[in-house]
Tab-separated table of C-alpha atoms and ligand atoms in Angstrom:
chain	number	residue	atom	x	y	z
A	16	PHE	CA	113.824	86.088	71.570
A	17	ILE	CA	111.745	83.083	70.778
A	18	VAL	CA	113.172	79.590	70.543
A	19	ASP	CA	111.322	76.541	69.334
A	20	ILE	CA	112.513	73.985	71.857
A	21	ASN	CA	111.722	71.158	69.469
A	22	VAL	CA	114.563	72.081	67.119
A	23	ASP	CA	117.260	69.418	66.869
A	24	ASN	CA	120.355	71.311	67.771
A	25	LEU	CA	119.573	73.939	70.388
A	26	SER	CA	123.209	74.894	70.838
A	27	GLU	CA	123.392	76.054	67.214
A	28	ASN	CA	120.142	77.996	67.470
A	29	GLN	CA	120.714	81.701	66.787
A	30	ALA	CA	118.530	82.909	69.660
A	31	VAL	CA	120.397	80.675	72.111
A	32	LYS	CA	123.708	81.971	70.756
A	33	ASP	CA	122.553	85.594	71.068
A	34	ALA	CA	121.298	85.041	74.607
A	35	ALA	CA	124.546	83.312	75.599
A	36	ALA	CA	126.548	86.214	74.173
A	37	LEU	CA	124.520	88.622	76.321
A	38	LEU	CA	125.254	86.512	79.423
A	39	ARG	CA	128.976	86.601	78.599
A	40	LYS	CA	128.702	90.405	78.383
A	41	ASN	CA	127.283	90.361	81.923
A	42	GLU	CA	123.798	91.314	80.764
A	43	THR	CA	120.641	89.737	82.250
A	44	VAL	CA	118.598	87.221	80.249
A	45	ALA	CA	115.374	85.534	81.325
A	46	PHE	CA	115.015	81.898	80.257
A	47	PRO	CA	112.720	78.944	80.921
A	48	THR	CA	113.557	76.131	83.306
A	49	GLU	CA	111.355	73.127	84.080
A	50	THR	CA	110.177	74.891	87.270
A	51	VAL	CA	109.720	78.610	86.543
A	52	TYR	CA	111.458	81.208	84.360
A	53	GLY	CA	114.786	82.377	85.766
A	54	LEU	CA	116.520	85.732	85.383
A	55	GLY	CA	120.055	84.712	84.461
A	56	GLY	CA	123.348	86.477	84.889
A	57	ASN	CA	127.008	85.437	84.893
A	58	ALA	CA	127.628	84.061	88.402
A	59	LEU	CA	131.299	85.035	88.193
A	60	SER	CA	130.487	88.724	87.665
A	61	GLY	CA	129.496	91.140	90.416
A	62	GLU	CA	128.260	93.510	87.715
A	63	ALA	CA	125.856	90.915	86.282
A	64	ILE	CA	124.558	89.964	89.715
A	65	ALA	CA	123.982	93.617	90.647
A	66	ARG	CA	121.841	93.928	87.492
A	67	ILE	CA	119.709	90.948	88.568
A	68	PHE	CA	119.082	92.387	92.036
A	69	LYS	CA	118.235	95.795	90.564
A	70	ALA	CA	115.817	94.480	87.908
A	71	LYS	CA	113.920	92.377	90.473
A	72	GLY	CA	114.074	94.873	93.319
A	73	ARG	CA	115.435	91.980	95.385
A	74	PRO	CA	116.759	92.483	98.934
A	75	ALA	CA	120.565	92.203	98.810
A	76	ASP	CA	120.686	89.655	101.672
A	77	ASN	CA	118.795	87.014	99.659
A	78	PRO	CA	121.315	84.760	97.849
A	79	LEU	CA	120.849	83.332	94.342
A	80	ILE	CA	121.018	79.816	92.920
A	81	ALA	CA	123.973	79.102	90.615
A	82	HIS	CA	122.842	76.973	87.654
A	83	VAL	CA	125.224	74.538	85.994
A	84	ALA	CA	124.846	72.435	82.843
A	85	ASP	CA	126.949	69.461	83.991
A	86	LYS	CA	126.991	67.616	87.297
A	87	GLU	CA	130.795	67.712	87.528
A	88	ASP	CA	130.766	71.516	87.406
A	89	ILE	CA	129.810	71.716	91.082
A	90	TYR	CA	133.354	70.729	92.037
A	91	ARG	CA	134.529	74.080	90.678
A	92	TYR	CA	132.588	75.842	93.405
A	93	THR	CA	132.684	73.478	96.382
A	94	GLU	CA	135.013	70.896	97.863
A	95	ASP	CA	132.401	69.556	100.278
A	96	VAL	CA	130.021	67.179	98.508
A	97	ASN	CA	129.114	64.370	100.908
A	98	GLU	CA	127.780	60.948	99.963
A	99	LYS	CA	124.122	61.799	100.456
A	100	ALA	CA	124.482	64.847	98.239
A	101	GLU	CA	126.090	62.687	95.558
A	102	GLN	CA	123.181	60.252	95.756
A	103	LEU	CA	120.694	63.087	95.382
A	104	ILE	CA	122.571	64.455	92.389
A	105	ASP	CA	122.610	61.025	90.743
A	106	ALA	CA	118.913	60.541	91.365
A	107	PHE	CA	117.476	63.985	90.611
A	108	TRP	CA	119.806	66.026	88.377
A	109	PRO	CA	119.051	67.421	85.968
A	110	GLY	CA	115.846	68.385	87.754
A	111	PRO	CA	113.968	70.589	90.225
A	112	LEU	CA	116.363	70.134	93.155
A	113	THR	CA	118.747	72.786	94.517
A	114	LEU	CA	121.519	71.730	96.888
A	115	ILE	CA	123.375	73.894	99.396
A	116	PHE	CA	127.117	73.353	99.893
A	117	PRO	CA	129.921	75.213	101.641
A	118	HIS	CA	131.546	77.207	98.808
A	119	ASN	CA	135.161	77.776	97.897
A	120	GLY	CA	134.887	81.464	97.086
A	121	SER	CA	135.183	81.192	93.315
A	122	LEU	CA	131.726	82.605	92.507
A	123	SER	CA	130.901	86.293	92.833
A	124	GLU	CA	130.258	87.105	96.496
A	125	ALA	CA	127.026	88.836	95.464
A	126	VAL	CA	125.591	85.437	94.427
A	127	THR	CA	125.885	84.027	97.939
A	128	ALA	CA	125.044	87.323	99.673
A	129	GLY	CA	128.138	86.878	101.797
A	130	LEU	CA	127.080	83.466	103.187
A	131	PRO	CA	129.647	80.651	103.561
A	132	THR	CA	127.376	78.393	101.487
A	133	VAL	CA	126.175	78.356	97.880
A	134	ALA	CA	122.986	76.993	96.291
A	135	ILE	CA	123.564	75.017	93.081
A	136	ARG	CA	121.205	73.337	90.678
A	137	MET	CA	121.349	71.626	87.281
A	138	PRO	CA	117.999	72.414	85.648
A	139	GLY	CA	116.112	69.817	83.603
A	140	HIS	CA	115.036	72.051	80.728
A	141	PRO	CA	116.849	71.498	77.399
A	142	LEU	CA	116.807	75.208	76.590
A	143	ALA	CA	118.263	76.164	79.971
A	144	LEU	CA	120.999	73.560	79.606
A	145	ALA	CA	121.860	74.673	76.052
A	146	LEU	CA	122.021	78.305	77.130
A	147	ILE	CA	124.246	77.653	80.158
A	148	ARG	CA	126.587	75.443	78.105
A	149	LYS	CA	126.810	78.008	75.331
A	150	ALA	CA	127.467	80.840	77.796
A	151	GLY	CA	130.324	78.829	79.258
A	152	VAL	CA	129.807	80.346	82.710
A	153	PRO	CA	127.743	79.344	85.755
A	154	VAL	CA	124.418	81.187	85.559
A	155	ALA	CA	122.946	82.731	88.687
A	156	ALA	CA	119.183	82.834	88.304
A	157	PRO	CA	116.446	83.763	90.727
A	158	SER	CA	112.882	83.471	89.494
A	159	ALA	CA	112.309	86.130	86.802
A	160	ASN	CA	109.586	88.077	88.628
A	161	THR	CA	109.568	91.382	90.432
A	162	SER	CA	110.472	90.548	94.029
A	163	GLY	CA	107.355	89.564	95.993
A	164	ARG	CA	105.202	88.745	92.940
A	165	PRO	CA	104.249	85.220	91.844
A	166	SER	CA	107.070	83.513	89.937
A	167	PRO	CA	106.693	83.513	86.138
A	168	THR	CA	105.673	80.317	84.376
A	169	SER	CA	105.566	81.910	80.900
A	170	ALA	CA	107.569	84.481	78.969
A	171	ALA	CA	104.508	86.759	79.056
A	172	HIS	CA	104.660	86.796	82.884
A	173	VAL	CA	108.324	87.814	82.689
A	174	ARG	CA	107.494	90.688	80.343
A	175	VAL	CA	104.732	91.994	82.611
A	176	ASP	CA	107.213	92.296	85.475
A	177	LEU	CA	110.584	93.028	83.862
A	178	ASP	CA	110.081	94.487	80.366
A	179	GLY	CA	112.579	97.304	79.849
A	180	LYS	CA	114.643	96.228	82.867
A	181	ILE	CA	116.470	93.232	81.364
A	182	ALA	CA	118.358	92.582	78.126
A	183	ALA	CA	116.258	89.707	76.732
A	184	VAL	CA	113.711	86.957	77.345
A	185	VAL	CA	114.206	83.547	75.780
A	186	ASP	CA	110.677	82.244	75.176
A	187	GLY	CA	110.435	78.479	75.464
A	188	GLY	CA	106.711	78.305	76.190
A	189	ALA	CA	105.077	77.426	79.511
A	190	THR	CA	107.183	75.729	82.200
A	191	GLY	CA	106.254	72.237	83.421
A	192	VAL	CA	106.475	71.921	87.200
A	193	GLY	CA	105.173	75.434	87.827
A	194	LEU	CA	106.689	75.815	91.317
A	195	GLU	CA	110.332	76.409	92.181
A	196	SER	CA	112.904	73.733	92.927
A	197	THR	CA	113.175	72.030	96.306
A	198	VAL	CA	116.080	73.553	98.266
A	199	VAL	CA	118.012	71.046	100.407
A	200	ASP	CA	120.887	71.996	102.691
A	201	CYS	CA	123.569	69.323	102.279
A	202	SER	CA	126.249	71.063	104.298
A	203	GLY	CA	125.575	68.944	107.430
A	204	ASP	CA	125.176	65.217	108.152
A	205	ILE	CA	121.405	65.093	107.801
A	206	PRO	CA	120.017	66.919	104.753
A	207	VAL	CA	117.449	69.598	105.579
A	208	ILE	CA	114.658	70.822	103.299
A	209	LEU	CA	114.738	74.621	103.365
A	210	ARG	CA	112.092	75.120	100.683
A	211	PRO	CA	109.608	72.462	99.486
A	212	GLY	CA	109.358	72.262	95.694
A	213	GLY	CA	109.362	70.115	92.591
A	214	ILE	CA	111.013	67.102	94.260
A	215	THR	CA	108.971	65.900	97.225
A	216	LYS	CA	110.207	64.875	100.675
A	217	GLU	CA	109.002	61.337	99.926
A	218	GLN	CA	111.120	61.224	96.761
A	219	LEU	CA	114.210	62.424	98.629
A	220	GLU	CA	113.721	59.898	101.435
A	221	GLU	CA	113.378	57.029	98.991
A	222	VAL	CA	116.945	57.733	97.931
A	223	ILE	CA	118.779	58.808	101.098
A	224	GLY	CA	116.539	57.919	104.039
A	225	PRO	CA	115.287	60.446	106.600
A	226	VAL	CA	115.579	64.135	105.781
A	227	GLU	CA	114.674	66.996	108.086
A	228	VAL	CA	112.458	69.943	107.344
A	229	ASP	CA	113.552	73.419	108.415
A	230	PRO	CA	111.389	74.105	111.521
A	231	ALA	CA	110.797	77.612	110.166
A	232	LEU	CA	108.606	76.115	107.424
A	233	ALA	CA	106.087	75.012	110.033
A	234	ALA	CA	106.430	77.602	112.785
A	235	GLU	CA	106.462	81.274	111.938
A	236	THR	CA	108.538	82.044	114.989
A	237	ALA	CA	111.735	80.225	114.025
A	238	ALA	CA	114.176	82.127	111.806
A	239	PRO	CA	114.379	80.492	108.382
A	240	ARG	CA	117.755	79.212	107.220
A	241	SER	CA	116.914	80.055	103.648
A	242	PRO	CA	116.961	83.846	103.603
A	243	GLY	CA	114.352	84.035	100.838
A	244	MET	CA	111.735	82.268	102.935
A	245	LYS	CA	111.332	85.194	105.328
A	246	TYR	CA	109.889	87.563	102.734
A	247	THR	CA	106.283	87.864	101.647
A	248	HIS	CA	106.132	86.146	98.336
A	249	TYR	CA	104.050	85.058	95.403
A	250	ALA	CA	101.322	87.489	96.397
A	251	PRO	CA	98.640	88.836	94.066
A	252	ASN	CA	97.456	92.441	94.596
A	253	ALA	CA	94.130	91.497	96.179
A	254	ALA	CA	94.292	90.121	99.745
A	255	LEU	CA	94.380	86.334	99.581
A	256	THR	CA	93.024	83.959	102.235
A	257	VAL	CA	93.490	80.185	102.222
A	258	VAL	CA	90.333	78.286	103.156
A	259	GLU	CA	90.451	74.854	104.808
A	260	GLY	CA	87.143	73.083	105.156
A	261	SER	CA	83.915	71.956	103.532
A	262	ASP	CA	82.153	73.441	100.517
A	263	ARG	CA	79.666	75.024	102.891
A	264	PHE	CA	82.433	76.712	104.848
A	265	PHE	CA	83.983	78.011	101.604
A	266	GLN	CA	80.600	79.416	100.544
A	267	GLU	CA	80.246	81.138	103.931
A	268	GLN	CA	83.556	82.959	103.400
A	269	ILE	CA	82.349	84.220	100.034
A	270	ASP	CA	78.994	85.333	101.408
A	271	GLU	CA	80.507	87.127	104.363
A	272	ALA	CA	82.994	89.104	102.250
A	273	ALA	CA	80.371	89.878	99.607
A	274	ARG	CA	78.003	91.202	102.280
A	275	SER	CA	80.619	93.746	103.313
A	276	GLY	CA	80.670	95.029	99.731
A	277	ARG	CA	83.887	93.437	98.560
A	278	ARG	CA	84.304	91.844	95.144
A	279	VAL	CA	85.266	88.241	95.795
A	280	GLY	CA	87.587	86.134	93.643
A	281	ILE	CA	87.931	82.402	94.173
A	282	LEU	CA	90.751	80.041	93.198
A	283	VAL	CA	89.403	76.503	92.975
A	284	PRO	CA	90.269	73.154	91.391
A	285	GLU	CA	88.267	72.167	88.309
A	286	GLU	CA	86.107	69.755	90.322
A	287	LYS	CA	84.694	72.755	92.225
A	288	ALA	CA	84.202	75.015	89.236
A	289	GLY	CA	80.720	76.546	89.230
A	290	ARG	CA	79.880	75.118	92.645
A	291	TYR	CA	79.839	78.421	94.559
A	292	THR	CA	77.637	81.481	94.186
A	293	GLY	CA	78.248	85.178	94.766
A	294	ALA	CA	81.855	85.352	93.553
A	295	ALA	CA	82.730	88.111	91.084
A	296	GLU	CA	85.504	86.029	89.576
A	297	GLN	CA	86.445	82.353	89.504
A	298	VAL	CA	89.914	81.135	88.494
A	299	VAL	CA	90.267	77.398	87.963
A	300	CYS	CA	93.578	75.900	89.034
A	301	GLY	CA	94.340	72.270	88.169
A	302	SER	CA	92.563	69.192	89.464
A	303	SER	CA	92.495	67.993	93.066
A	304	HIS	CA	92.908	64.452	91.714
A	305	ASP	CA	96.406	65.370	90.509
A	306	LEU	CA	98.136	67.949	92.687
A	307	ARG	CA	100.890	68.322	90.072
A	308	THR	CA	98.346	70.113	87.884
A	309	VAL	CA	97.533	72.491	90.754
A	310	ALA	CA	101.252	73.241	91.125
A	311	ARG	CA	101.573	73.783	87.378
A	312	ASP	CA	98.694	76.281	87.222
A	313	LEU	CA	99.072	78.054	90.577
A	314	TYR	CA	101.172	81.101	89.654
A	315	ALA	CA	99.317	81.791	86.411
A	316	GLY	CA	96.131	81.531	88.477
A	317	LEU	CA	97.322	84.051	91.052
A	318	ARG	CA	98.454	86.399	88.282
A	319	ALA	CA	95.047	86.135	86.568
A	320	PHE	CA	93.458	88.080	89.434
A	321	ASP	CA	95.941	90.923	88.936
A	322	LEU	CA	95.343	91.001	85.178
A	323	SER	CA	91.578	91.296	85.492
A	324	GLY	CA	91.508	93.541	88.560
A	325	ARG	CA	88.005	92.248	89.251
A	326	SER	CA	88.546	91.045	92.820
A	327	ASP	CA	89.193	92.921	96.064
A	328	VAL	CA	89.711	89.739	98.062
A	329	ILE	CA	90.571	86.184	97.010
A	330	PHE	CA	89.723	82.869	98.661
A	331	ALA	CA	91.861	79.897	97.662
A	332	ALA	CA	90.941	76.307	98.445
A	333	ALA	CA	93.565	74.471	100.544
A	334	VAL	CA	94.997	71.222	99.145
A	335	PRO	CA	96.132	68.096	101.049
A	336	GLU	CA	99.754	68.393	102.199
A	337	THR	CA	100.906	65.199	100.559
A	338	ASP	CA	103.615	64.979	97.890
A	339	ILE	CA	103.732	68.187	95.824
A	340	GLY	CA	100.800	69.434	97.934
A	341	GLN	CA	103.388	70.449	100.557
A	342	ALA	CA	104.969	72.871	98.142
A	343	VAL	CA	101.590	74.113	96.894
A	344	MET	CA	100.433	74.872	100.446
A	345	ASN	CA	103.777	76.505	101.294
A	346	ARG	CA	103.337	78.911	98.366
A	347	LEU	CA	99.644	79.515	99.094
A	348	ARG	CA	100.388	80.318	102.742
A	349	LYS	CA	103.104	82.737	101.716
A	350	ALA	CA	100.939	84.347	99.045
A	351	ALA	CA	98.305	84.770	101.745
A	352	GLY	CA	100.777	86.248	104.232
A	353	ASN	CA	99.601	83.356	106.439
A	354	ARG	CA	95.936	84.383	106.385
A	355	ILE	CA	94.263	80.986	106.770
A	356	VAL	CA	90.726	80.239	107.889
A	357	SER	CA	90.006	76.739	109.015
A	358	GLU	CA	86.648	75.129	109.703
A	359	LYS	CA	88.059	72.998	112.513
B	1036	TXA	O1	113.261	76.561	90.561
B	1036	TXA	C1	114.048	77.403	90.992
B	1036	TXA	O2	114.782	77.186	91.973
B	1036	TXA	C2	114.120	78.756	90.247
B	1036	TXA	C3	114.677	78.493	88.845
B	1036	TXA	C4	114.884	79.765	88.078
B	1036	TXA	O3	115.866	77.744	88.932
B	1036	TXA	N1	114.928	79.677	90.971
B	1036	TXA	C5	114.535	80.230	92.152
B	1036	TXA	O4	115.427	81.156	92.669
B	1036	TXA	O5	113.505	79.959	92.683
B	1036	TXA	P1	115.030	82.159	93.833
B	1036	TXA	O6	116.168	83.097	93.922
B	1036	TXA	O7	113.703	82.749	93.552
B	1036	TXA	O8	115.005	81.282	95.119
B	1036	TXA	C6	116.212	80.797	95.676
B	1036	TXA	C7	115.992	80.356	97.105
B	1036	TXA	C8	115.747	81.527	98.017
B	1036	TXA	O9	114.771	81.173	98.982
B	1036	TXA	C9	117.112	81.722	98.659
B	1036	TXA	O10	117.035	82.351	99.911
B	1036	TXA	C10	117.614	80.304	98.767
B	1036	TXA	O11	117.183	79.691	97.567
B	1036	TXA	N2	119.081	80.232	98.849
B	1036	TXA	C11	119.985	80.576	97.914
B	1036	TXA	N3	121.249	80.406	98.368
B	1036	TXA	C12	121.147	79.922	99.628
B	1036	TXA	C13	122.092	79.562	100.648
B	1036	TXA	N4	123.392	79.645	100.460
B	1036	TXA	N5	121.598	79.116	101.835
B	1036	TXA	C14	120.248	78.999	102.034
B	1036	TXA	N6	119.319	79.340	101.123
B	1036	TXA	C15	119.756	79.813	99.940
B	1037	MG	MG1	111.891	83.698	93.669
């Protein structure tokens, strides 16, 4: 399906109606959100959720986010929304923020993978909101990629991974943020960031004061509280290494790999385009002057290496870990399976 998101009345759009009807029949439908494309299924139906896990090849212990189209809908699924959570909802919904609450058991158990908590988010994309409203059910939606691959930021990415495995794709063009939502656990007194994403730590703290960061995001040894964070993720086929350091250091990495006969791909911001020699392939990813553009282009950039097949190894330039840079570096580290070389 293709939907022009500029049409006036999305809820009367035939493609939205058809997609909503599929969701009500417990089929899986991929759709755009402001972060990445999601693979949606009726969150009240174990059958629908089983289809999502099967299509993605997702480990069964990794719970899904339930998407709602109205803030008030969360009270159907949880009785425990504290004041800080309410402030975050007021400030950032609809938007790229997922909140974790103790649940009341009314969603399919497969959504929460048996945990006592549920992840809920109200997405900020008009097409996503129209589809969820029309379906009339909460929509569980992980990113619409094959498990382990970079998340899809276009309908074409979804098709590469899931064509033939899902009922439909609603094509609303490229997504905006480009990285997944920030996941914040609101089940305790002090909110904890479990996954950095579209809303930054600084933005959260402006609204509710200090928030914690799951220690597992920094140290590899601690067990992550967000089950999804323990899996290798976002990885292109060629082995990726994150490079922290000067231009000269970056060039040395290229030269060394090229000397050993490997075809080298590089992922660099536009300011560095054309600056290095000896790479078989260069993919440009946003501008270092605006890290939001790096976030927006990151997954398409990683997927570009798979499409061309021209690189055996990839070197990606690190970005500063400020604002959305935290989320960018989190995804790069995961895509690299923590292979990082640092000049210092
Ligand atoms: O931007 C997004 O969040 C996208 C769009 C489609 O909304 N969705 C997304 O879903 O990224 P997914 O399934 O790829 O990532 C959900 C993350 C996983 O890391 C999962 O482990 C975590 O949220 N999660 C879900 N329920 C949880 C829970 N009850 N406790 C802790 N973590 C949870
Ligand atoms: Mg995902």
